[in-house]
């Protein structure tokens, strides 16, 4: 039996969709709490070493993602592009093709940053912290004289000292991983889907192993109208060229479009365009 579709205002459906990614936001928030806690603990240990301390307040990737999704929805809406068509009682959403590709691309970026940037950071930071604490606990079981001898040796033996204390190289490696996470979050904060929309559509369509005829139907029935509403109708030759390139890279024998010299030139101009994008720091957002 088909699920009964819920017909509601688009804003209401949009709200429900944003709420549907709450599990991801909560997972990110939990990871941030762990990172800030372990950073605080590490800072207590290294504060007397003269090392630069690790950040104990980090930008919230989940909040940044949510705000950007709302912003993208508003941009589509202002351009008269319908994003959310409907949803069923199980909160499965019917989303317009181009908005869906853009939204999926953004969420994938956020998931990648959460799993790889923050995930790798926590794995290393918590692992180092746990191992050093275990080594310290083992020492407590030794006699006073043994503990004293080991303490003296750590002053002159860097490798032995690393078993119990963070050295500068370890702290800097952790800081680099934190910067990777902050950079990934800032990229989402500054994300302008119109900059990448041609690549997003091309990859989304060409990756489905569809025939050129089916792709042509999709372009004519949906994509052309959406790009026109976004003021990007002049990018259709670029989109066709991108799809051609992806199809050729997958299977050189598959049929592709024949583009005119003018269309090829326009596509090449797009590839060589200046991508000097103005970015905005997140510091004001998360240092309050």
mmCIF file of C-alpha atoms in Angstrom:
data_model
loop_
_atom_site.group_PDB
_atom_site.id
_atom_site.type_symbol
_atom_site.label_atom_id
_atom_site.label_comp_id
_atom_site.label_asym_id
_atom_site.label_seq_id
_atom_site.Cartn_x
_atom_site.Cartn_y
_atom_site.Cartn_z
ATOM 1 C CA UNK A 1 0.000 0.000 0.000
ATOM 2 C CA UNK A 2 1.337 3.400 -0.900
ATOM 3 C CA UNK A 3 2.015 5.756 1.966
ATOM 4 C CA UNK A 4 -0.478 8.572 2.173
ATOM 5 C CA UNK A 5 1.209 11.802 1.069
ATOM 6 C CA UNK A 6 1.124 14.750 3.435
ATOM 7 C CA UNK A 7 0.239 17.928 1.563
ATOM 8 C CA UNK A 8 1.436 20.884 3.570
ATOM 9 C CA UNK A 9 2.975 24.254 2.941
ATOM 10 C CA UNK A 10 6.486 24.014 1.540
ATOM 11 C CA UNK A 11 7.868 25.874 4.563
ATOM 12 C CA UNK A 12 6.342 23.269 6.886
ATOM 13 C CA UNK A 13 7.811 20.414 4.845
ATOM 14 C CA UNK A 14 11.159 22.231 4.806
ATOM 15 C CA UNK A 15 11.039 22.540 8.599
ATOM 16 C CA UNK A 16 10.366 18.811 8.908
ATOM 17 C CA UNK A 17 13.281 18.069 6.593
ATOM 18 C CA UNK A 18 15.692 20.199 8.610
ATOM 19 C CA UNK A 19 14.513 18.393 11.730
ATOM 20 C CA UNK A 20 15.176 15.049 10.022
ATOM 21 C CA UNK A 21 18.934 15.664 10.079
ATOM 22 C CA UNK A 22 18.873 16.083 13.859
ATOM 23 C CA UNK A 23 20.639 12.735 14.411
ATOM 24 C CA UNK A 24 23.625 13.983 12.442
ATOM 25 C CA UNK A 25 23.640 17.277 14.343
ATOM 26 C CA UNK A 26 23.466 15.455 17.683
ATOM 27 C CA UNK A 27 26.316 13.111 16.708
ATOM 28 C CA UNK A 28 28.455 16.098 15.744
ATOM 29 C CA UNK A 29 27.575 17.893 18.997
ATOM 30 C CA UNK A 30 28.563 14.805 20.999
ATOM 31 C CA UNK A 31 31.890 14.574 19.154
ATOM 32 C CA UNK A 32 32.540 18.271 19.801
ATOM 33 C CA UNK A 33 31.922 17.822 23.530
ATOM 34 C CA UNK A 34 34.432 14.963 23.580
ATOM 35 C CA UNK A 35 36.998 16.997 21.642
ATOM 36 C CA UNK A 36 36.633 20.039 23.882
ATOM 37 C CA UNK A 37 36.878 17.843 26.991
ATOM 38 C CA UNK A 38 40.032 16.047 25.850
ATOM 39 C CA UNK A 39 41.555 19.365 24.731
ATOM 40 C CA UNK A 40 40.923 20.839 28.168
ATOM 41 C CA UNK A 41 42.616 17.849 29.775
ATOM 42 C CA UNK A 42 45.618 18.042 27.439
ATOM 43 C CA UNK A 43 45.910 21.791 28.038
ATOM 44 C CA UNK A 44 46.117 21.188 31.792
ATOM 45 C CA UNK A 45 49.126 18.981 31.139
ATOM 46 C CA UNK A 46 50.945 21.227 28.661
ATOM 47 C CA UNK A 47 50.148 24.650 30.145
ATOM 48 C CA UNK A 48 53.446 24.692 32.039
ATOM 49 C CA UNK A 49 55.484 23.584 28.996
ATOM 50 C CA UNK A 50 55.171 26.849 27.103
ATOM 51 C CA UNK A 51 53.265 25.133 24.262
ATOM 52 C CA UNK A 52 50.402 26.902 22.497
ATOM 53 C CA UNK A 53 47.187 25.510 23.972
ATOM 54 C CA UNK A 54 44.611 23.592 21.936
ATOM 55 C CA UNK A 55 41.241 25.197 21.211
ATOM 56 C CA UNK A 56 38.651 24.341 23.840
ATOM 57 C CA UNK A 57 35.825 26.014 21.931
ATOM 58 C CA UNK A 58 35.268 24.705 18.401
ATOM 59 C CA UNK A 59 32.867 25.710 15.610
ATOM 60 C CA UNK A 60 29.757 23.528 15.535
ATOM 61 C CA UNK A 61 29.641 21.794 12.158
ATOM 62 C CA UNK A 62 26.068 20.620 12.796
ATOM 63 C CA UNK A 63 24.739 24.130 13.420
ATOM 64 C CA UNK A 64 26.708 25.443 10.434
ATOM 65 C CA UNK A 65 25.211 22.735 8.208
ATOM 66 C CA UNK A 66 21.673 23.441 9.415
ATOM 67 C CA UNK A 67 22.034 27.190 8.822
ATOM 68 C CA UNK A 68 23.425 26.616 5.342
ATOM 69 C CA UNK A 69 20.585 24.229 4.430
ATOM 70 C CA UNK A 70 18.058 26.874 5.486
ATOM 71 C CA UNK A 71 19.966 29.499 3.485
ATOM 72 C CA UNK A 72 20.003 27.317 0.356
ATOM 73 C CA UNK A 73 16.280 26.639 0.717
ATOM 74 C CA UNK A 74 15.625 30.383 0.905
ATOM 75 C CA UNK A 75 17.808 31.034 -2.159
ATOM 76 C CA UNK A 76 15.893 28.488 -4.218
ATOM 77 C CA UNK A 77 12.588 29.816 -2.930
ATOM 78 C CA UNK A 78 13.499 33.416 -3.832
ATOM 79 C CA UNK A 79 14.305 32.193 -7.357
ATOM 80 C CA UNK A 80 10.858 30.542 -7.591
ATOM 81 C CA UNK A 81 12.376 27.049 -7.592
ATOM 82 C CA UNK A 82 10.234 24.589 -5.637
ATOM 83 C CA UNK A 83 12.453 22.517 -3.371
ATOM 84 C CA UNK A 84 10.136 20.317 -1.319
ATOM 85 C CA UNK A 85 7.270 18.786 -3.278
ATOM 86 C CA UNK A 86 5.715 16.681 -0.526
ATOM 87 C CA UNK A 87 6.388 14.167 2.237
ATOM 88 C CA UNK A 88 4.683 10.988 3.355
ATOM 89 C CA UNK A 89 3.649 9.990 6.868
ATOM 90 C CA UNK A 90 7.030 8.280 7.339
ATOM 91 C CA UNK A 91 8.759 11.609 6.649
ATOM 92 C CA UNK A 92 10.129 10.531 3.290
ATOM 93 C CA UNK A 93 10.540 13.658 1.231
ATOM 94 C CA UNK A 94 9.971 14.310 -2.458
ATOM 95 C CA UNK A 95 12.516 16.947 -3.441
ATOM 96 C CA UNK A 96 13.102 18.684 -6.765
ATOM 97 C CA UNK A 97 15.984 17.180 -8.737
ATOM 98 C CA UNK A 98 18.445 20.082 -8.719
ATOM 99 C CA UNK A 99 17.762 21.113 -5.092
ATOM 100 C CA UNK A 100 18.104 17.447 -4.080
ATOM 101 C CA UNK A 101 21.510 17.168 -5.766
ATOM 102 C CA UNK A 102 22.701 20.391 -4.121
ATOM 103 C CA UNK A 103 21.410 19.417 -0.665
ATOM 104 C CA UNK A 104 22.872 15.899 -0.900
ATOM 105 C CA UNK A 105 26.236 17.327 -1.947
ATOM 106 C CA UNK A 106 26.303 19.658 1.051
ATOM 107 C CA UNK A 107 25.274 16.963 3.531
ATOM 108 C CA UNK A 108 27.935 14.625 2.110
ATOM 109 C CA UNK A 109 30.554 17.324 2.706
ATOM 110 C CA UNK A 110 29.414 17.702 6.299
ATOM 111 C CA UNK A 111 29.405 13.945 6.926
ATOM 112 C CA UNK A 112 32.886 13.695 5.419
ATOM 113 C CA UNK A 113 34.160 16.476 7.705
ATOM 114 C CA UNK A 114 32.521 14.846 10.730
ATOM 115 C CA UNK A 115 33.856 11.359 10.040
ATOM 116 C CA UNK A 116 37.289 12.185 8.679
ATOM 117 C CA UNK A 117 38.363 15.500 10.190
ATOM 118 C CA UNK A 118 36.735 15.319 13.624
ATOM 119 C CA UNK A 119 36.720 11.517 13.711
ATOM 120 C CA UNK A 120 40.458 11.246 13.053
ATOM 121 C CA UNK A 121 41.174 13.987 15.557
ATOM 122 C CA UNK A 122 39.254 12.277 18.347
ATOM 123 C CA UNK A 123 40.783 8.915 17.533
ATOM 124 C CA UNK A 124 44.308 10.301 17.892
ATOM 125 C CA UNK A 125 43.733 12.727 20.772
ATOM 126 C CA UNK A 126 41.791 10.273 22.932
ATOM 127 C CA UNK A 127 44.176 7.453 22.028
ATOM 128 C CA UNK A 128 47.266 9.407 23.079
ATOM 129 C CA UNK A 129 45.583 10.672 26.228
ATOM 130 C CA UNK A 130 44.423 7.210 27.261
ATOM 131 C CA UNK A 131 47.808 5.581 26.631
ATOM 132 C CA UNK A 132 49.732 8.198 28.617
ATOM 133 C CA UNK A 133 47.279 7.918 31.510
ATOM 134 C CA UNK A 134 47.655 4.121 31.516
ATOM 135 C CA UNK A 135 51.434 4.465 31.628
ATOM 136 C CA UNK A 136 51.155 6.868 34.572
ATOM 137 C CA UNK A 137 48.858 4.447 36.407
ATOM 138 C CA UNK A 138 51.374 1.623 35.940
ATOM 139 C CA UNK A 139 54.091 3.802 37.449
ATOM 140 C CA UNK A 140 51.986 4.397 40.571
ATOM 141 C CA UNK A 141 52.210 0.659 41.287
ATOM 142 C CA UNK A 142 56.006 0.844 41.511
ATOM 143 C CA UNK A 143 58.065 1.596 44.606
ATOM 144 C CA UNK A 144 58.957 5.185 45.490
ATOM 145 C CA UNK A 145 62.589 4.663 44.451
ATOM 146 C CA UNK A 146 61.577 3.218 41.067
ATOM 147 C CA UNK A 147 59.207 6.126 40.451
ATOM 148 C CA UNK A 148 61.954 8.594 41.347
ATOM 149 C CA UNK A 149 64.437 6.929 38.987
ATOM 150 C CA UNK A 150 61.925 6.958 36.112
ATOM 151 C CA UNK A 151 61.098 10.615 36.798
ATOM 152 C CA UNK A 152 64.784 11.525 36.592
ATOM 153 C CA UNK A 153 65.251 9.517 33.400
ATOM 154 C CA UNK A 154 62.363 11.294 31.671
ATOM 155 C CA UNK A 155 64.267 14.563 32.041
ATOM 156 C CA UNK A 156 67.097 13.233 29.869
ATOM 157 C CA UNK A 157 65.276 10.688 27.703
ATOM 158 C CA UNK A 158 62.719 12.188 25.291
ATOM 159 C CA UNK A 159 61.361 8.821 24.153
ATOM 160 C CA UNK A 160 60.738 7.772 27.737
ATOM 161 C CA UNK A 161 59.142 11.138 28.522
ATOM 162 C CA UNK A 162 56.726 10.738 25.574
ATOM 163 C CA UNK A 163 55.238 7.691 27.268
ATOM 164 C CA UNK A 164 53.902 9.928 30.039
ATOM 165 C CA UNK A 165 53.719 13.468 28.675
ATOM 166 C CA UNK A 166 52.707 15.194 25.446
ATOM 167 C CA UNK A 167 55.616 16.585 23.477
ATOM 168 C CA UNK A 168 55.433 19.604 21.178
ATOM 169 C CA UNK A 169 55.312 17.537 17.970
ATOM 170 C CA UNK A 170 52.294 15.566 19.214
ATOM 171 C CA UNK A 171 50.475 18.742 20.209
ATOM 172 C CA UNK A 172 51.213 20.376 16.838
ATOM 173 C CA UNK A 173 49.975 17.285 14.998
ATOM 174 C CA UNK A 174 46.720 17.469 16.954
ATOM 175 C CA UNK A 175 46.473 21.184 16.226
ATOM 176 C CA UNK A 176 46.859 20.517 12.486
ATOM 177 C CA UNK A 177 43.982 18.024 12.583
ATOM 178 C CA UNK A 178 41.857 20.551 14.470
ATOM 179 C CA UNK A 179 42.617 23.148 11.807
ATOM 180 C CA UNK A 180 41.483 20.664 9.133
ATOM 181 C CA UNK A 181 38.149 20.325 10.935
ATOM 182 C CA UNK A 182 37.796 24.092 11.344
ATOM 183 C CA UNK A 183 38.641 24.620 7.662
ATOM 184 C CA UNK A 184 36.032 22.038 6.579
ATOM 185 C CA UNK A 185 33.423 23.752 8.764
ATOM 186 C CA UNK A 186 34.366 27.161 7.392
ATOM 187 C CA UNK A 187 34.074 25.844 3.823
ATOM 188 C CA UNK A 188 30.470 24.859 4.530
ATOM 189 C CA UNK A 189 29.851 28.235 6.175
ATOM 190 C CA UNK A 190 31.061 29.966 2.985
ATOM 191 C CA UNK A 191 29.485 27.455 0.584
ATOM 192 C CA UNK A 192 27.834 29.053 -2.464
ATOM 193 C CA UNK A 193 25.982 26.341 -4.362
ATOM 194 C CA UNK A 194 25.820 28.448 -7.532
ATOM 195 C CA UNK A 195 29.608 28.168 -7.807
ATOM 196 C CA UNK A 196 29.498 24.364 -7.908
ATOM 197 C CA UNK A 197 26.008 23.670 -9.224
ATOM 198 C CA UNK A 198 27.121 22.704 -12.750
ATOM 199 C CA UNK A 199 29.597 20.143 -11.419
ATOM 200 C CA UNK A 200 27.025 18.872 -8.907
ATOM 201 C CA UNK A 201 24.340 18.327 -11.567
ATOM 202 C CA UNK A 202 26.786 16.776 -14.033
ATOM 203 C CA UNK A 203 28.167 14.315 -11.495
ATOM 204 C CA UNK A 204 24.689 13.530 -10.162
ATOM 205 C CA UNK A 205 23.286 12.664 -13.598
ATOM 206 C CA UNK A 206 26.329 11.060 -15.210
ATOM 207 C CA UNK A 207 26.952 8.795 -12.208
ATOM 208 C CA UNK A 208 23.559 7.073 -12.625
ATOM 209 C CA UNK A 209 24.616 5.163 -15.759
ATOM 210 C CA UNK A 210 21.689 6.642 -17.693
ATOM 211 C CA UNK A 211 21.522 6.765 -21.466
ATOM 212 C CA UNK A 212 22.165 10.096 -23.126
ATOM 213 C CA UNK A 213 18.529 10.184 -24.243
ATOM 214 C CA UNK A 214 17.269 9.825 -20.662
ATOM 215 C CA UNK A 215 19.677 12.507 -19.442
ATOM 216 C CA UNK A 216 18.471 14.769 -22.252
ATOM 217 C CA UNK A 217 14.861 14.268 -21.140
ATOM 218 C CA UNK A 218 15.793 15.113 -17.545
ATOM 219 C CA UNK A 219 17.638 18.239 -18.629
ATOM 220 C CA UNK A 220 14.731 19.449 -20.743
ATOM 221 C CA UNK A 221 11.996 18.574 -18.254
ATOM 222 C CA UNK A 222 13.625 19.928 -15.109
ATOM 223 C CA UNK A 223 17.185 21.229 -15.197
ATOM 224 C CA UNK A 224 16.825 23.825 -17.962
ATOM 225 C CA UNK A 225 13.931 25.510 -16.169
ATOM 226 C CA UNK A 226 15.718 25.474 -12.805
ATOM 227 C CA UNK A 227 18.920 26.977 -14.191
ATOM 228 C CA UNK A 228 16.904 29.649 -15.962
ATOM 229 C CA UNK A 229 15.183 30.629 -12.718
ATOM 230 C CA UNK A 230 18.578 30.782 -11.015
ATOM 231 C CA UNK A 231 19.909 33.044 -13.765
ATOM 232 C CA UNK A 232 22.294 30.342 -14.990
ATOM 233 C CA UNK A 233 20.702 29.332 -18.300
ATOM 234 C CA UNK A 234 23.887 30.331 -20.147
ATOM 235 C CA UNK A 235 25.651 27.453 -18.365
ATOM 236 C CA UNK A 236 23.808 24.683 -20.244
ATOM 237 C CA UNK A 237 26.684 24.158 -22.742
ATOM 238 C CA UNK A 238 29.040 23.898 -19.772
ATOM 239 C CA UNK A 239 26.781 21.311 -18.155
ATOM 240 C CA UNK A 240 26.653 19.214 -21.330
ATOM 241 C CA UNK A 241 30.423 19.384 -21.647
ATOM 242 C CA UNK A 242 30.848 18.285 -18.024
ATOM 243 C CA UNK A 243 28.470 15.364 -18.520
ATOM 244 C CA UNK A 244 30.362 14.397 -21.677
ATOM 245 C CA UNK A 245 33.652 14.396 -19.782
ATOM 246 C CA UNK A 246 32.319 12.236 -16.965
ATOM 247 C CA UNK A 247 30.653 9.757 -19.337
ATOM 248 C CA UNK A 248 33.859 9.485 -21.394
ATOM 249 C CA UNK A 249 35.911 8.883 -18.252
ATOM 250 C CA UNK A 250 33.553 6.040 -17.308
ATOM 251 C CA UNK A 251 33.267 4.423 -20.721
ATOM 252 C CA UNK A 252 34.930 5.915 -23.775
ATOM 253 C CA UNK A 253 32.601 4.031 -26.126
ATOM 254 C CA UNK A 254 29.384 5.525 -24.746
ATOM 255 C CA UNK A 255 27.485 8.077 -26.773
ATOM 256 C CA UNK A 256 27.992 11.743 -25.862
ATOM 257 C CA UNK A 257 26.771 15.093 -27.184
ATOM 258 C CA UNK A 258 28.424 16.844 -30.083
ATOM 259 C CA UNK A 259 29.003 20.422 -28.968
ATOM 260 C CA UNK A 260 29.541 23.387 -31.256
ATOM 261 C CA UNK A 261 32.850 25.264 -31.136
ATOM 262 C CA UNK A 262 31.080 28.132 -29.364
ATOM 263 C CA UNK A 263 29.687 25.783 -26.714
ATOM 264 C CA UNK A 264 33.098 24.170 -26.186
ATOM 265 C CA UNK A 265 34.695 27.600 -25.813
ATOM 266 C CA UNK A 266 32.117 28.610 -23.207
ATOM 267 C CA UNK A 267 32.719 25.376 -21.297
ATOM 268 C CA UNK A 268 36.476 25.940 -21.372
ATOM 269 C CA UNK A 269 35.992 29.496 -20.104
ATOM 270 C CA UNK A 270 34.020 28.052 -17.185
ATOM 271 C CA UNK A 271 36.799 25.591 -16.336
ATOM 272 C CA UNK A 272 39.443 28.330 -16.331
ATOM 273 C CA UNK A 273 37.342 30.884 -14.442
ATOM 274 C CA UNK A 274 38.809 32.717 -11.494
ATOM 275 C CA UNK A 275 37.649 30.920 -8.361
ATOM 276 C CA UNK A 276 38.907 33.528 -5.920
ATOM 277 C CA UNK A 277 36.027 33.188 -3.481
ATOM 278 C CA UNK A 278 35.653 35.580 -0.574
ATOM 279 C CA UNK A 279 35.536 33.667 2.703
ATOM 280 C CA UNK A 280 34.263 34.721 6.092
ATOM 281 C CA UNK A 281 35.820 33.590 9.345
ATOM 282 C CA UNK A 282 33.707 31.646 11.808
ATOM 283 C CA UNK A 283 35.488 33.035 14.848
ATOM 284 C CA UNK A 284 32.773 35.570 15.646
ATOM 285 C CA UNK A 285 30.192 32.799 15.573
ATOM 286 C CA UNK A 286 31.810 30.401 18.001
ATOM 287 C CA UNK A 287 33.831 32.639 20.283
ATOM 288 C CA UNK A 288 30.776 34.244 21.889
#
